[in-house]
C-alpha angles and dihedrals in degrees: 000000000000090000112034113117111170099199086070099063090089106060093040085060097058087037083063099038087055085049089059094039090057091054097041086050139032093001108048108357120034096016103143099037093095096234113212107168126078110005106161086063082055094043098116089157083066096044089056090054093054097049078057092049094058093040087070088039095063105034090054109038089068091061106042084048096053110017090214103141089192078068091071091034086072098037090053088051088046101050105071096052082042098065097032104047093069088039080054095048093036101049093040084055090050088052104038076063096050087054100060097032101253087122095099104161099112089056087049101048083048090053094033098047089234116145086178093065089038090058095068128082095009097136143081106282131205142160087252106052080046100062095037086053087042094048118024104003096047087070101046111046146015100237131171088227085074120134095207110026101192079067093095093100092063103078083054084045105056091042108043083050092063090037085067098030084055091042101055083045094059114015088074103173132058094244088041083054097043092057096043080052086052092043096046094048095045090056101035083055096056090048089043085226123168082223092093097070093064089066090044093062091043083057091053095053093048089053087048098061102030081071105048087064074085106077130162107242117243128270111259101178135250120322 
């Protein structure tokens, strides 16, 4: 895989863990208990960030490794079929659920009290709205009509992946990259984007392999 780094298995797993925590605690269950202690492990919107973070971080470390621009050339073409293969699976599921009546949020929000899981799954539902979310509107807009709400990142994700992918085609030069990272945080900072994680991760992976030009040379042995 192009963009498999194993290294990096760790830190996805307590991004996630922090994901489920935030839904197990101060957004679904135990949303009006006023939760005061640990709140970094509850933190989802920093979870997200980091799955951004690494994002940038894989689709760019290839590249600086190797310098091979037909290299971004496939993952461009890939990316689009990666992402939406599992929505596809994930939101035919959801609805295969809706359609025999398995789908019983809405009776558990009732008896749990709960407005967030009422909100889901509160539309007309067909194959085909499901396919054109799972497939074109998934990646334009945040809508109440998901079926799979947790979908929102997606639309940051499509199109931070061919902002890096862009920038590592056309910014060809260290100094050139530094100032499109400056360029890209400080913006992303003004418009308060989740964008800018994306070339942050990109930064991170320059700065990777920039060092590992520094290797220790191998043993051979006494003289």
């Amino acid at each position: 895989d192009l963009m498999r780094r194993d290294y990096l298995d760790g830190l996805r797993g307590w991004a996630s863990v922090f994901v489920l925590f935030s839904h197990l605690g101060p957004v679904f269950l135990l949303a009006t208990a006023g939760l005061t202690f640990a709140p970094f492990f509850m933190d989802g919107q920093l979870a997200v960030y980091i799955f951004f973070v690494l994002s940038g971080y894989v689709l760019s470390i290839g590249f600086f490794e190797t310098g091979n621009k037909y290299l971004l050339t496939s993952l461009a073409l890939r990316r689009y079929p990666r992402l939406t293969i599992p929505i596809l699976a994930s939101c035919g599921l959801a609805f295969f659920l809706v359609q025999i009546g398995a789908m019983q949020n809405i009776p558990a929000g009732l008896a749990a009290k709960s407005p967030w899981l009422e909100m889901f799954y509160n539309f007309p539902t067909s194959f085909m709205s499901m396919l054109k979310y799972s497939t074109v509107d998934v990646y334009f807009e945040a809508t109440l009509e998901s079926y799979n709400a947790v979908l929102w990142t997606m639309q940051y994700e499509l199109l931070g992946s061919f902002l890096v992918l862009g920038g590592l085609y056309l910014l060809d030069g260290a100094q050139l990259r530094i100032a499109g990272y400056l360029v890209a945080l400080t913006l992303a900072f003004h418009f308060q984007s989740p964008l800018g994680a994306f070339a942050f991760g990109m930064a991170l992976a320059d700065l990777s392999s920039s060092m590992l030009i520094r290797r220790v040379k191998p043993y051979k042995g006494y003289s």
